[in-house]
Each structure stands twice: as structure tokens, then as C-alpha cells.
Short mmCIF file of C-alpha atoms and ligand atoms in Angstrom, two decimals:
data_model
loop_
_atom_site.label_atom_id
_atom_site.label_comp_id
_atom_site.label_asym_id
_atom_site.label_seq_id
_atom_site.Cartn_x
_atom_site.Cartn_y
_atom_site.Cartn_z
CA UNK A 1 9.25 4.17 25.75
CA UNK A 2 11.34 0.88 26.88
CA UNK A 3 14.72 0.83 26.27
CA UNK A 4 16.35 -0.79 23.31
CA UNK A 5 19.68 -1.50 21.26
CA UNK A 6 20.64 0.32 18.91
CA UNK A 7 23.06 -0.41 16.01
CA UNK A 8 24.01 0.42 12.20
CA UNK A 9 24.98 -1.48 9.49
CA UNK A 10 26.32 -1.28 6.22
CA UNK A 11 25.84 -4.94 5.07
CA UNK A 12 22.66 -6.99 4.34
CA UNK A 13 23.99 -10.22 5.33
CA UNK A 14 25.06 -8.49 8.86
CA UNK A 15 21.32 -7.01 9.10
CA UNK A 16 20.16 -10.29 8.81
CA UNK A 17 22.37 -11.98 11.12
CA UNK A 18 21.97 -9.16 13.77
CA UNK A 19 17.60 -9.47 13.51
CA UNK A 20 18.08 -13.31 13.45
CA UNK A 21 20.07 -13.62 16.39
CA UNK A 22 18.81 -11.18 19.00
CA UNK A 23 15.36 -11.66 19.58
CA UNK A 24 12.69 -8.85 19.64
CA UNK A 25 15.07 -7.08 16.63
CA UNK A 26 13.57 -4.99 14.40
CA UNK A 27 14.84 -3.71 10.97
CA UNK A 28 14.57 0.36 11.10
CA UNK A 29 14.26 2.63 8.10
CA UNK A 30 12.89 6.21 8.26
CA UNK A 31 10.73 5.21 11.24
CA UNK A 32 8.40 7.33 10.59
CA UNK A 33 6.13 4.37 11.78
CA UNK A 34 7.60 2.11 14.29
CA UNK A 35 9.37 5.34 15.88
CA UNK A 36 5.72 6.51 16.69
CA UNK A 37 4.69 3.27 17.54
CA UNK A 38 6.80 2.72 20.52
CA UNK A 39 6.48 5.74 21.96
CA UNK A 40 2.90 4.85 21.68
CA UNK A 41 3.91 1.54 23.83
CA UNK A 42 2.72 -0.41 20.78
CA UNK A 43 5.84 -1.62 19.77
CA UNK A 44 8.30 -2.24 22.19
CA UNK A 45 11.46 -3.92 20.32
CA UNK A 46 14.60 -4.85 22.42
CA UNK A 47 16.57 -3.58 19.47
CA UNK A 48 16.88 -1.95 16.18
CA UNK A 49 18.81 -1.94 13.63
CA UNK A 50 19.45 0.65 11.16
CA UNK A 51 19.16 -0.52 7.72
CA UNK A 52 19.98 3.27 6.29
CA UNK A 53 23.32 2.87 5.13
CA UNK A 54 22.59 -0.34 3.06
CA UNK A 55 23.33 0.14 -0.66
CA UNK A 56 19.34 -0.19 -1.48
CA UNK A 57 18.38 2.94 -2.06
CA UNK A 58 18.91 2.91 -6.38
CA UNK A 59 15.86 3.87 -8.48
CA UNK A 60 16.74 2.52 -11.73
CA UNK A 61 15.75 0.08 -14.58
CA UNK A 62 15.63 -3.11 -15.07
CA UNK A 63 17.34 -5.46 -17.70
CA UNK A 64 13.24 -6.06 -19.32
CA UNK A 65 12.50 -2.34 -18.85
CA UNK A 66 10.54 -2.64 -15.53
CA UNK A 67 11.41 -0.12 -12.78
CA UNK A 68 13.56 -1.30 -9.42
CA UNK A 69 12.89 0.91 -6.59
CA UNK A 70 15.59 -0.12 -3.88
CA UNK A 71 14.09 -0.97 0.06
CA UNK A 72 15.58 2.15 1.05
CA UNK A 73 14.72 5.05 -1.75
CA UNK A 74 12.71 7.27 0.22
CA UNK A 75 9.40 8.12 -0.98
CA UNK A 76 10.41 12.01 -1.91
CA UNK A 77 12.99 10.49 -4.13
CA UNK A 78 10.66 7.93 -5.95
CA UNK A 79 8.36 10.68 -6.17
CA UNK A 80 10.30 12.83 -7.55
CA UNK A 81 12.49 10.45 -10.21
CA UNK A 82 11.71 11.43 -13.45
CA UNK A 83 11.07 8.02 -15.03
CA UNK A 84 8.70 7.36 -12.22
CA UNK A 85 6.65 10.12 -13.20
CA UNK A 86 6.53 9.76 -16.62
CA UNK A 87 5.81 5.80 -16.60
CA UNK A 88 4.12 5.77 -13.78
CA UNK A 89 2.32 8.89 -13.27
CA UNK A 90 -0.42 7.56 -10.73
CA UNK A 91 2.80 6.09 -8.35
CA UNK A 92 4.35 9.46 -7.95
CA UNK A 93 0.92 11.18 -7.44
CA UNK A 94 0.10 8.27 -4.78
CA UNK A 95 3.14 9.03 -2.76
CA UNK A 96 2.66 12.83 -3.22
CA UNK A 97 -0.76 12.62 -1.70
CA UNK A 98 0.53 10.19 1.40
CA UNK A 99 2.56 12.22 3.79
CA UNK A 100 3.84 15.81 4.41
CA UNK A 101 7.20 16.55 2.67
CA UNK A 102 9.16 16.01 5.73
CA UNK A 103 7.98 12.63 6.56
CA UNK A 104 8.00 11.86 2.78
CA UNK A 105 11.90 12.73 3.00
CA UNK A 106 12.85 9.99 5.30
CA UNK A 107 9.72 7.36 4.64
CA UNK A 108 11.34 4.54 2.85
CA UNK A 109 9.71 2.08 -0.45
CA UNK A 110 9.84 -1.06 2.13
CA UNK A 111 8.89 0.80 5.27
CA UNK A 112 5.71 2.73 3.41
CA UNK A 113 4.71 -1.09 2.18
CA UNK A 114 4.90 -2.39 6.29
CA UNK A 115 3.52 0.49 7.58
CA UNK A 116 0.68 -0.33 10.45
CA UNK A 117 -3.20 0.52 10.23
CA UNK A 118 -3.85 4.01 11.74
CA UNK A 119 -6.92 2.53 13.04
CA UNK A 120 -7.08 4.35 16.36
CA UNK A 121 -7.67 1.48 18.44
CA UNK A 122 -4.71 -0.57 17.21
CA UNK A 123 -2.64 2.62 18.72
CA UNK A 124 -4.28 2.51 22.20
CA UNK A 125 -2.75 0.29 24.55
CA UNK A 126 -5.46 0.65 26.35
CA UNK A 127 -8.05 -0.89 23.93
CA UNK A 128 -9.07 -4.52 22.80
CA UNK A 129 -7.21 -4.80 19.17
CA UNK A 130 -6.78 -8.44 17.85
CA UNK A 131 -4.19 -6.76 15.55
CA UNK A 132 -1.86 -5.85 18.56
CA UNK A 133 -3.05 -8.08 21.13
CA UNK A 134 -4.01 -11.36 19.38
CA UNK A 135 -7.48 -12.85 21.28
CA UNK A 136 -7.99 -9.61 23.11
CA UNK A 137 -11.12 -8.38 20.70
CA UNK A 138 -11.61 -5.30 18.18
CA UNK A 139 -13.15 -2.17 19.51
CA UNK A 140 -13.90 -1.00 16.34
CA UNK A 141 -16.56 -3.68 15.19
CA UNK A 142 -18.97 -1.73 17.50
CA UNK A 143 -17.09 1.31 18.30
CA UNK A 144 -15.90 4.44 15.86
CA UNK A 145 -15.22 2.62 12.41
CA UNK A 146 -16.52 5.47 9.83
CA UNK A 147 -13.03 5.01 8.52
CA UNK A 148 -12.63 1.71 8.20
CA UNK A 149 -12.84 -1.64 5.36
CA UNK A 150 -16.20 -2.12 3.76
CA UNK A 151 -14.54 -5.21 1.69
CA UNK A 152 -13.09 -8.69 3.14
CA UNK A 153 -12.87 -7.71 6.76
CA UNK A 154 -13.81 -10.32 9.31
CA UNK A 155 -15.37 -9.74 12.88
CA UNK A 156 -11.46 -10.36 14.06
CA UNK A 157 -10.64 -6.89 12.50
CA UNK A 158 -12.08 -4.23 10.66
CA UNK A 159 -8.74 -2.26 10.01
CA UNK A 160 -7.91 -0.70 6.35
CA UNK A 161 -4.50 -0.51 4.99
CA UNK A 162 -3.14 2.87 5.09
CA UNK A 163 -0.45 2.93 2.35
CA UNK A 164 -1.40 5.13 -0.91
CA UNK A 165 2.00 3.80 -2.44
CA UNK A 166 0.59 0.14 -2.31
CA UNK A 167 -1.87 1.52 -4.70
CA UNK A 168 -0.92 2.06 -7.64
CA UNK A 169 2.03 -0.51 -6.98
CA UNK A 170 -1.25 -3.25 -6.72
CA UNK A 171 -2.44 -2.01 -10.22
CA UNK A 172 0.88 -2.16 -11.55
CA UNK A 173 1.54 -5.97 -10.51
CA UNK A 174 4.51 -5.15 -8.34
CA UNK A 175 6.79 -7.82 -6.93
CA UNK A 176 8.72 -7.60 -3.45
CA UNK A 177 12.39 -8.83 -3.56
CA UNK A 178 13.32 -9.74 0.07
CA UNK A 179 16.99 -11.35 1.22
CA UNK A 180 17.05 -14.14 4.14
CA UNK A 181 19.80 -15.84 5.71
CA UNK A 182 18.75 -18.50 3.28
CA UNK A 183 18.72 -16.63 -0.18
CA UNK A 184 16.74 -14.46 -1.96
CA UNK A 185 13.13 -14.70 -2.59
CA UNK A 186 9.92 -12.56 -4.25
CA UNK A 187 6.86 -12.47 -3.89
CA UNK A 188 3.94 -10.05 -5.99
CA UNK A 189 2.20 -7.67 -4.33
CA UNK A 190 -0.55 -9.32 -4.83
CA UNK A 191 0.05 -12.28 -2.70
CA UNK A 192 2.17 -9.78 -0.06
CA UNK A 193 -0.75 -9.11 2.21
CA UNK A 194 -2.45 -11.56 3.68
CA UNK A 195 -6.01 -11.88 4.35
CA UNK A 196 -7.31 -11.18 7.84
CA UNK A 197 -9.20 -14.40 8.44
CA UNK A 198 -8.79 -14.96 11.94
CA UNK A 199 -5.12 -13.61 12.80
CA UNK A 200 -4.84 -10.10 11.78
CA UNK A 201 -2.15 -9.75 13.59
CA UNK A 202 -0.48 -11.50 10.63
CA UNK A 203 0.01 -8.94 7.70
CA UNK A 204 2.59 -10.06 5.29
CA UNK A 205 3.45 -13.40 3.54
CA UNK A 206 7.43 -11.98 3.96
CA UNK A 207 9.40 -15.01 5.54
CA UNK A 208 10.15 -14.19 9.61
CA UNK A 209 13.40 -12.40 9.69
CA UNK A 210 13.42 -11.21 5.73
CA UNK A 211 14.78 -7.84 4.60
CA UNK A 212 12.76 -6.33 1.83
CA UNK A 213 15.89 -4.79 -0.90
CA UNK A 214 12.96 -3.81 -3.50
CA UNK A 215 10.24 -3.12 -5.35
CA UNK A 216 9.88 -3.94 -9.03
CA UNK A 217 7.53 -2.62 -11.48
CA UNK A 218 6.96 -4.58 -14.66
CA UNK A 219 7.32 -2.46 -18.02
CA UNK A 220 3.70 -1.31 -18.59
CA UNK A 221 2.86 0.82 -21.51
CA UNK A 222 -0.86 1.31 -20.20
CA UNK A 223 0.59 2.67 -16.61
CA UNK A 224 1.95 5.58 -18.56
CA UNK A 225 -1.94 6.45 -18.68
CA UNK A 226 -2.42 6.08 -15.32
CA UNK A 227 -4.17 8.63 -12.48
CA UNK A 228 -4.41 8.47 -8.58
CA UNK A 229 -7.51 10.27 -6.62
CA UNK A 230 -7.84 10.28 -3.11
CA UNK A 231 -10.80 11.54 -0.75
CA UNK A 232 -9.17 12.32 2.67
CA UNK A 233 -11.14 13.93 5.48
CA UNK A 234 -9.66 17.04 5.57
CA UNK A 235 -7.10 19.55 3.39
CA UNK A 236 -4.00 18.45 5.26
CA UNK A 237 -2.07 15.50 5.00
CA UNK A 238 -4.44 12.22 6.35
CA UNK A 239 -5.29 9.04 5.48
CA UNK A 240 -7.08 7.72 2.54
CA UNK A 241 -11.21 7.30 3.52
CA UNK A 242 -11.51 6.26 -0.26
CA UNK A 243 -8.23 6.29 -3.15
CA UNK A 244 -8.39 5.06 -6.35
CA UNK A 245 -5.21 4.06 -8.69
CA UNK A 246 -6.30 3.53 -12.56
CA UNK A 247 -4.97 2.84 -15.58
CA UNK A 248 -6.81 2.75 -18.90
CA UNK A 249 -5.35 1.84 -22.79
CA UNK A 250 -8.21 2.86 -25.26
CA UNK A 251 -7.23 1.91 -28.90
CA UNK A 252 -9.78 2.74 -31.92
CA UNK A 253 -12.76 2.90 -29.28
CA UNK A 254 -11.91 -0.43 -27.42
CA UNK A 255 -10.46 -1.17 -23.99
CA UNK A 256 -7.10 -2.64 -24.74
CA UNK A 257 -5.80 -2.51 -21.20
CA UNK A 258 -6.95 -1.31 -18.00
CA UNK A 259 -5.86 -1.15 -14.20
CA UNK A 260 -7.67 -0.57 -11.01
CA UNK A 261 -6.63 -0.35 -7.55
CA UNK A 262 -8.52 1.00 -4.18
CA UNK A 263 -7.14 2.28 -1.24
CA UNK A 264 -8.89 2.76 2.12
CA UNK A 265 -11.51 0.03 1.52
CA UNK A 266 -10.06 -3.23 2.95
CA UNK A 267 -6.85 -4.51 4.92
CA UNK A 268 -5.13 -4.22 1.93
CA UNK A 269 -4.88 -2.64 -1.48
CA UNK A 270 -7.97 -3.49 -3.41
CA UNK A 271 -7.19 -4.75 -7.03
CA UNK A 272 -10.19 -4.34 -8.73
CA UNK A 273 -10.60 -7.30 -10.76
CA UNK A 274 -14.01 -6.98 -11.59
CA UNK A 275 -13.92 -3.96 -13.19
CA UNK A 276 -10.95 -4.72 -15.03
CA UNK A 277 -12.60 -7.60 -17.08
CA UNK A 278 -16.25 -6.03 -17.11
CA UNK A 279 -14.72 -3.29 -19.18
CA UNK A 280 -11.74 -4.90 -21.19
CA UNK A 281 -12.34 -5.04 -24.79
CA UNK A 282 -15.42 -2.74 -25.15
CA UNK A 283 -15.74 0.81 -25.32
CA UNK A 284 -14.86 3.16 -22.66
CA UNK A 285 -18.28 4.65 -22.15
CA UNK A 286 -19.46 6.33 -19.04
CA UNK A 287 -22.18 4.17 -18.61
CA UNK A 288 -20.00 0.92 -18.62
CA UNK A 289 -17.24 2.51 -16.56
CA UNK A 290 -20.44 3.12 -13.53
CA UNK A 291 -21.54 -0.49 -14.20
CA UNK A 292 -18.49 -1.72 -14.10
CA UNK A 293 -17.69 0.48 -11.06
CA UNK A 294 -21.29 -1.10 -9.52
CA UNK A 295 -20.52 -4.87 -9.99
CA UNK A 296 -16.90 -4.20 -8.33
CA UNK A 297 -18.85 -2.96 -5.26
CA UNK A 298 -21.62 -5.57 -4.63
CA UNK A 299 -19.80 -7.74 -2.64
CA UNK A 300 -19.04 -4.45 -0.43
CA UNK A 301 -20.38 -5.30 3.46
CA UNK A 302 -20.17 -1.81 4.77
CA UNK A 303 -20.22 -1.38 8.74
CA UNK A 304 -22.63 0.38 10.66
CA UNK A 305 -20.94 3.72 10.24
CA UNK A 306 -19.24 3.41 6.53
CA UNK A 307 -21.85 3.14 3.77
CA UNK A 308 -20.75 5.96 2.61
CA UNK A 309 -17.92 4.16 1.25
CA UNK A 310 -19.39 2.40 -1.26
CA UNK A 311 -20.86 5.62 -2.82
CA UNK A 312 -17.55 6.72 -2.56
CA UNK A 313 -15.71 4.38 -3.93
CA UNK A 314 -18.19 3.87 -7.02
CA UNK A 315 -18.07 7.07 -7.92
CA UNK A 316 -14.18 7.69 -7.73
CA UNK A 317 -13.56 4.73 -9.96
CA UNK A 318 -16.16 6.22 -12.31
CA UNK A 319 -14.70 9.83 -12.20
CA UNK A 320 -11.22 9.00 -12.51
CA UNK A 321 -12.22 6.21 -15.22
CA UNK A 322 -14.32 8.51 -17.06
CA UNK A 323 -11.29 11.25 -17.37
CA UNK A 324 -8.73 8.50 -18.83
CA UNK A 325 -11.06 7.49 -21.00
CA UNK A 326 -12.02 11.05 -22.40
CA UNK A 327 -8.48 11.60 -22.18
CA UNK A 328 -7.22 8.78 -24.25
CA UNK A 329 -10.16 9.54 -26.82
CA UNK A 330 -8.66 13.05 -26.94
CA UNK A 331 -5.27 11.63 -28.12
CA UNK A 332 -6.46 9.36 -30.18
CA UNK A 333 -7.93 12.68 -31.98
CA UNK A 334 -4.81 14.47 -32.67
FE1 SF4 B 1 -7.51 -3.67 16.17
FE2 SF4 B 1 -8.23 -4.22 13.69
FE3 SF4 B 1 -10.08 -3.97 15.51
FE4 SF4 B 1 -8.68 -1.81 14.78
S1 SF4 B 1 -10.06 -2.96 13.48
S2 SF4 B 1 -9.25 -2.43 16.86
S3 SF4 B 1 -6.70 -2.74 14.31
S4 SF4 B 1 -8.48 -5.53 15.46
#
């Protein structure tokens, strides 16, 4: 590992001015990322500085009801709030399912939504990534991919987005808050990852030198009804081969609202649009949920190695659809 600066600070404008000033600065968090990315050699910035002991780490409402989850709340505490899991079941159950108590305990909100690809490749020095080495190629177009995007990936990379939290945050219609020298700015999740195209080395639409201060979740009555599933390829802690975030409001037989987010399929979280407006406003049957599920998917391009994705990924919307809808017509009974 090189060596860097290290410094803390208590203020945001002083975090800015200390990133914008020395160059190579990086803002740190939990680093349970970057931390293992330099001693990988894959990062190598001349300094950090510690954004921990910025007040950003509230988990509270706001004025319209929506939820604010500050930069710096770590991911056991959003977890674990107890609005967060009754409002937004599927967000808790996302984070729960992404990382090991211990690294959930210092992970951060802003540092689990810039968290890196684990693609293995990317974490090699010693291997042609595009994503760390812009020009230099992507080993995993013809090398070990299994576990990579089978939706809008270019030959430039092939990486998935390994962040469950993003998830459900996608379905939810989240919007980053971020503070630059020059004011204040959001921007929805939606529009927060950028496409790959032909620099995927470029991740995020945040401005160059912007500190993300939160996350906020619009007041959603159907995200009360809301369920995360994730296939991982083993017991323990990994990352997501196929997740699914969903979200379903069934009133008198009819789809009133309905949310759908993958994870593991593409270089970022996957709203799934199509299914949304296949099923709203008809019944929640099974056999509209796996059509639904099917259109969503035919624009999939799997890899050599990853067809199995699409399978996947059909059939975890379906289940997970299937059991909110039978669900919410169980309610609807009592
Ligand atoms: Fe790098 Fe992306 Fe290719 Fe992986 S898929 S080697 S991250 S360019």
C-alpha cells in the first residue's frame, strides 16, 4: 500500500475544501471498500479524509413524510431503525442480506451507494479492466463472467453493480443529496449511475469533488408491501448473482401500485419498468406476474457463461411477485 495523508474533520465545508484542494483526496467513510482497494493497489489516493465525525449520520423523517437517511448512518443502523423496517421492509432486508454484521457496523448509506464492482478482474492489477485502467481492455468479455450483467453492458465492460441497498432504494425512487463548494444539489437514483457506454470507468453523475449528506426516500404507502430476495452463490455472506426488490398494492383484485428492482443483472440497479406497467391496473395473477416477468427479460443479452441469469431473474420476480400478491389478497380477506 502507498503512503497517504490522513486527516479528520468535523465540518462539511472543511471536507470539501480539504478534497478540492489536495489532489488525489478521497472522502473516507467505513472503508470497508476503498480500505480493501488500496491494499489491493487499486486505489492508491495521496490522502483521505475522514468524513466520520460529520453530523450526517440522522435517520429521520422528512417534513412530506419521506425518510432521510444521513451519508454517514451505517447500514446496521438503517437496518435496524424501526421506521425503516416497517415502511420499508424490502430496504432493511436488502442491507441485512449485503454484508456480515461487522462490516454492516461500519459500512456507511453513501459509501454502500459508491461501492466498486467485485468483478475480480477490476481487483487485479495485473489484468486488462477498462473500469480501472481506462483503454487497457476487459478480461471478463472472454474470460470468467458467470457472475456478471446480462442487461446494458457494452464490450467496454461487463461488470454488475454490487450494492443490494441500491435495490430497493431504485424501486423506491430515491434521491441523493450531495454538498459542493458551490451549493447543494440532488439528483434521483435513477439518474445516479451512469451508463457504461464507452467509459466505465465513469460510475456516477455526482459532480467531481461532491460529498453525498443523504439519501431520501419519498413517502410510499405501497413500499410498506415490499420484499427483497437474493440468490447468492453460497450460504455465507457474497454478492448478489440475481436480487430482486418488489413492491406490490393490490386493491379489490387490481394492481394499484407496484415496484420492481434487480440486483446483480447490469452495472447498476435494474428498475424494472416493464413489468411495472405490464401489470399495473390488472389483476395480480400468476400468469401475468411470469409474462410480465418474460417481457422485462427479452432485451436480456446474456454472456457466454450467464444464461442462467435470465432464468433466474424471471423466476425471482415471479416468486417474490406471486407471494405479495397472495399476500395482499390475504389481507384484503380479513
Ligand atoms: Fe474491468 Fe468491467 Fe471488464 Fe470487469 S467487466 S474486467 S470491471 S472492464
Amino acid at each position: 500500500m502507498r503512503a497517504f495523508a490522513y486527516q479528520r474533520t468535523t465540518q462539511v465545508r472543511d471536507a470539501l475544501n480539504l478534497v478540492s484542494r489536495h489532489d488525489g483526496a478521497r472522502f473516507l467513510a467505513g472503508g470497508t471498500n476503498l480500505v480493501d482497494l488500496m491494499k489491493a493497489g487499486v486505489e492508491s489516493p495521496a490522502r483521505l479524509v475522514d468524513i466520520r465525525g460529520l453530523a450526517l449520520d440522522e435517520i429521520g423523517e422528512t417534513p412530506d413524510g419521506g425518510l432521510v437517511l444521513g451519508a454517514t448512518a451505517t447500514n446496521s443502523a438503517v437496518a435496524a431503525d424501526a421506521q425503516v423496517r416497517r415502511r420499508y421492509p424490502a430496504l432493511s432486508q436488502a442491507i441485512l442480506a449485503g454484508a456480515s454484521g461487522q462490516l454492516r457496523n461500519m459500512a456507511t448509506v453513501g459509501g454502500n451507494l459508491l461501492q466498486r464492482t467485485r468483478c475480480a478482474y477490476f481487483a487485479d492489477p495485473s489484468e486488462a479492466c477498462n473500469k480501472r485502467v481506462p483503454g487497457s481492455g476487459c478480461s471478463a468479455v472472454s474470460g470468467a463472467h458467470h457472475n456478471h450483467a446480462i442487461l446494458d453492458w457494452t464490450e467496454h465492460c461487463v461488470a454488475t453493480n454490487p450494492s443490494d441497498m441500491a435495490v430497493p432504494l431504485s424501486a423506491f425512487d430515491a434521491v441523493v443529496r450531495y454538498e459542493t463548494l458551490d451549493g447543494s444539489g440532488t439528483i434521483s437514483l435513477s439518474e445516479f449511475y451512469l451508463p457504461v457506454g464507452d467509459r466505465p470507468d465513469r460510475e456516477t453523475t455526482l459532480p467531481d469533488g461532491a460529498l453525498i449528506t443523504a439519501v431520501v426516500v419519498p413517502a410510499s404507502a405501497v413500499a410498506a408491501k415490499s420484499r427483497y430476495r437474493k440468490v447468492r452463490e453460497r450460504a455465507s455472506y457474497a454478492f448478489a448473482t440475481v436480487s430482486v426488490a418488489a413492491a406490490l398494492d393490490v386493491q379489490d383484485g387490481v394492481v394499484q401500485d407496484v415496484r420492481v428492482a434487480l440486483g446483480g443483472v447490469a452495472s447498476r440497479p435494474w428498475r424494472a419498468r416493464t413489468v411495472e406497467s405490464a401489470l399495473h391496473g390488472g389483476p395480480a395473477t400468476a400468469e401475468r406476474i411470469s409474462a410480465a416477468a418474460d417481457l422485462e427479460l427479452a432485451t436480456a443479452e446474456p454472456l457466454r457463461d450467464n444464461a442462467y441469469k435470465v432464468t433466474l431473474a424471471r423466476n425471482l420476480i415471479t416468486a417474490v411477485l406471486t407471494e405479495l400478491a397472495t399476500g395482499s389478497a390475504k389481507e384484503s380477506k380479513k
